[in-house]
Short mmCIF file of C-alpha atoms in Angstrom, two decimals:
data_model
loop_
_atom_site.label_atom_id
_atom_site.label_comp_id
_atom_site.label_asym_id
_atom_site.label_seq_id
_atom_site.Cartn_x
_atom_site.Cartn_y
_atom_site.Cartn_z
CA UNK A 1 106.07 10.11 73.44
CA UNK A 2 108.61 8.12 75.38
CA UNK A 3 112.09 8.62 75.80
CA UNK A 4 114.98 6.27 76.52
CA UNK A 5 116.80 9.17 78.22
CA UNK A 6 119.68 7.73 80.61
CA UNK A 7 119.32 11.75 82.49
CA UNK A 8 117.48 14.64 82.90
CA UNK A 9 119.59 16.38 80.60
CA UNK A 10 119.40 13.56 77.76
CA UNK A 11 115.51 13.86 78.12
CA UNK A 12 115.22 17.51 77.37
CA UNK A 13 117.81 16.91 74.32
CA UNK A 14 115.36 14.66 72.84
CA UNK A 15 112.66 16.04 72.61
CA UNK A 16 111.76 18.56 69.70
CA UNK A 17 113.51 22.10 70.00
CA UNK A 18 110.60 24.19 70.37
CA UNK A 19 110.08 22.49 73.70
CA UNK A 20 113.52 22.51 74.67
CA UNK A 21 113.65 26.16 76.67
CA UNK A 22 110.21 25.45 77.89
CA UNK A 23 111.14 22.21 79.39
CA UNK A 24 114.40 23.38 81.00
CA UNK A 25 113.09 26.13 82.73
CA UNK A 26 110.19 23.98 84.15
CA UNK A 27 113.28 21.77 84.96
CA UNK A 28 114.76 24.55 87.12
CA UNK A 29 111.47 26.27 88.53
CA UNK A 30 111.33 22.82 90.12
CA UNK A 31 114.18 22.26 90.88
CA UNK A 32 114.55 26.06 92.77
CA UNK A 33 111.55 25.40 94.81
CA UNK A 34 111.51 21.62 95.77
CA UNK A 35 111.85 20.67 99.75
CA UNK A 36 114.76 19.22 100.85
CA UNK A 37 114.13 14.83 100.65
CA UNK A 38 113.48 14.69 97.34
CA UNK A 39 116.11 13.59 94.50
CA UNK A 40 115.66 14.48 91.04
CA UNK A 41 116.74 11.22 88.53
CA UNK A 42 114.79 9.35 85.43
CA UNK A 43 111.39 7.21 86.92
CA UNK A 44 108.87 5.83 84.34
CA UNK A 45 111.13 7.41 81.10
CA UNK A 46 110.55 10.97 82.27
CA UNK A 47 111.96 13.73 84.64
CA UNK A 48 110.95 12.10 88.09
CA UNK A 49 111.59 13.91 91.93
CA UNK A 50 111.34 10.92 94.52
CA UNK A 51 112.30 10.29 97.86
CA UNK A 52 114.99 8.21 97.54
CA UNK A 53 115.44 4.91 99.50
CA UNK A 54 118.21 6.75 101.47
CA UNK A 55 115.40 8.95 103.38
CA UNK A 56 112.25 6.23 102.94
CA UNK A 57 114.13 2.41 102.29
CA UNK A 58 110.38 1.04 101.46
CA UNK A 59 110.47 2.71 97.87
CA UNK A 60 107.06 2.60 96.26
CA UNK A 61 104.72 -0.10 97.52
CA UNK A 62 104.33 -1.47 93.59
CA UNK A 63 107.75 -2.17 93.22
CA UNK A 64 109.94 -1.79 96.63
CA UNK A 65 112.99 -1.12 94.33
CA UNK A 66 111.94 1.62 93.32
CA UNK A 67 111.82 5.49 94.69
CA UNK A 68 108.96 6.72 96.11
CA UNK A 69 107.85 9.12 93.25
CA UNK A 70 106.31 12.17 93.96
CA UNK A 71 106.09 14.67 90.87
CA UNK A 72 107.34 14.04 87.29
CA UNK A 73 106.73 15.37 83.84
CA UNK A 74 107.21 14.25 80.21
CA UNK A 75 107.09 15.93 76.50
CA UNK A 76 103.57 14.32 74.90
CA UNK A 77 102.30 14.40 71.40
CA UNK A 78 100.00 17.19 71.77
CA UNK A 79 101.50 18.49 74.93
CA UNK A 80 103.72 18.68 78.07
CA UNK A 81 102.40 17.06 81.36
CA UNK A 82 102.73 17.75 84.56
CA UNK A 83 102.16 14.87 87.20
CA UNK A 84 101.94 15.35 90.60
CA UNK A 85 100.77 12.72 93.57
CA UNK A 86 100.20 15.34 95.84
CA UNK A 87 97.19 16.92 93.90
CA UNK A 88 95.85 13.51 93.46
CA UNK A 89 96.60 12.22 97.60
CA UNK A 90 95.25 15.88 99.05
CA UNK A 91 92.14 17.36 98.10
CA UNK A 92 93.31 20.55 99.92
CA UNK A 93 95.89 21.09 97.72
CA UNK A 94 94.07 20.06 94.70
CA UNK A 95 91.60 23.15 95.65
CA UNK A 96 94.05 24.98 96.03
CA UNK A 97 95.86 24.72 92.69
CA UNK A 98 92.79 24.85 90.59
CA UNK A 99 91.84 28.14 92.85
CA UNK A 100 94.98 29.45 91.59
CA UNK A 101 95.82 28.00 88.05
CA UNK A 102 93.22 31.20 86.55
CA UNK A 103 95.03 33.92 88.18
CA UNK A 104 98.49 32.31 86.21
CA UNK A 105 97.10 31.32 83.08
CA UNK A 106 94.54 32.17 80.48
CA UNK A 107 93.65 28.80 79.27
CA UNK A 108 91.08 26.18 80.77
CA UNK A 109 92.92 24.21 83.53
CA UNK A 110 93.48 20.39 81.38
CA UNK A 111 93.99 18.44 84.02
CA UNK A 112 93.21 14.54 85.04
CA UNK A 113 93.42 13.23 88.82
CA UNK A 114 97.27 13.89 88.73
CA UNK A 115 98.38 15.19 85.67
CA UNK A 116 98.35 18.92 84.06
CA UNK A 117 98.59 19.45 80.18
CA UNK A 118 99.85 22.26 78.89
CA UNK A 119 99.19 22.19 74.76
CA UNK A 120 100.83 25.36 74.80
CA UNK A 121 104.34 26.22 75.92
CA UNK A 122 104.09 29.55 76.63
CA UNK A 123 100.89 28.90 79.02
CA UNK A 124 102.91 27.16 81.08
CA UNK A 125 102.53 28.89 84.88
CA UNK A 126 106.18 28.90 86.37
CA UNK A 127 105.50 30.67 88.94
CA UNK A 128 102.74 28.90 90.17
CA UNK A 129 104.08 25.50 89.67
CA UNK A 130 107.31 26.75 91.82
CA UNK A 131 104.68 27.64 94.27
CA UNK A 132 103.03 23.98 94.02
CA UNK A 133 106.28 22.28 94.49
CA UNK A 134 106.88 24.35 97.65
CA UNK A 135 103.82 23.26 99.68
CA UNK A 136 104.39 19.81 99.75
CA UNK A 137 107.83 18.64 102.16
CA UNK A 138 108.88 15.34 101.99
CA UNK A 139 107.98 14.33 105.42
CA UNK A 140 104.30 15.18 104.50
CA UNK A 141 104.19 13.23 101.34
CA UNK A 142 105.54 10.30 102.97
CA UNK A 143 103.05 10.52 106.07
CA UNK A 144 100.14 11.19 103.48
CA UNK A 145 101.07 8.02 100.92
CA UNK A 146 101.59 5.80 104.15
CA UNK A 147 97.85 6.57 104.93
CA UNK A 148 96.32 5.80 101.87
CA UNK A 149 98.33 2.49 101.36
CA UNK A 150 96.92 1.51 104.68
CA UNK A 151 93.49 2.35 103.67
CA UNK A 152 94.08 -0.37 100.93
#
């Protein structure tokens, strides 16, 4: 579902209650553990952390207006996602994370090249995602999306 959330706070009000706790303490895990350079804001109608154009002025190479985007995630239908471009830009990290994800969690890892789904709210690995959103600084994502956009 989509959101026409103005903040991060009008997002999480939005969405159905039974989400609400879940989502503001992913909000703050996040938050607690994410490298200096990155800005948290609205990007694509969901909780977005960027690099803002004050620390990278190209912004993202599809539209130069906008923040380099990093990690985000949204309230679904069926369930909450997780995005993050780092999983999808560094294999190391991906095999890292899916290493990791069954010492957190009982479920099967649901996850595309970028995204995580959790159906359930209470499977939702804080800890670990705190952990993902510390090994990733700024200055590396930036280094790492400059060298695939040159590969293109």
């Amino acid at each position: 579902m989509q959101y026409e959330a103005q903040s991060p706070e009008d997002y999480i009000s939005q969405v159905p209650e039974e989400r609400q706790d879940s989502l503001k303490k992913l909000r703050q895990v996040i938050k607690d553990n994410l490298p200096n350079g990155f800005e948290e804001g609205m990007q694509y109608k969901m909780i977005g952390y960027y690099i803002p154009h004050s620390v990278y002025p190209d912004g993202y190479h599809c539209d130069p207006k906008t923040p380099l985007p990093f990690m985000s995630f949204a309230s679904q239908k069926n369930s909450v996602n997780l995005y993050h471009s780092g999983i999808y830009a560094n294999p190391e990290l991906q095999k890292w994370f899916v290493t990791e994800y069954p010492k957190h969690c009982k479920r099967k890892l649901d996850m595309g090249k970028s995204c995580i789904r959790f159906k359930k709210m209470d499977d939702i690995p804080f800890e670990l995602i705190g952990e993902l959103t510390r090994k990733m600084t700024a200055k590396e994502w930036i280094s790492i999306y400059e060298t695939v956009i040159k590969k293109k």
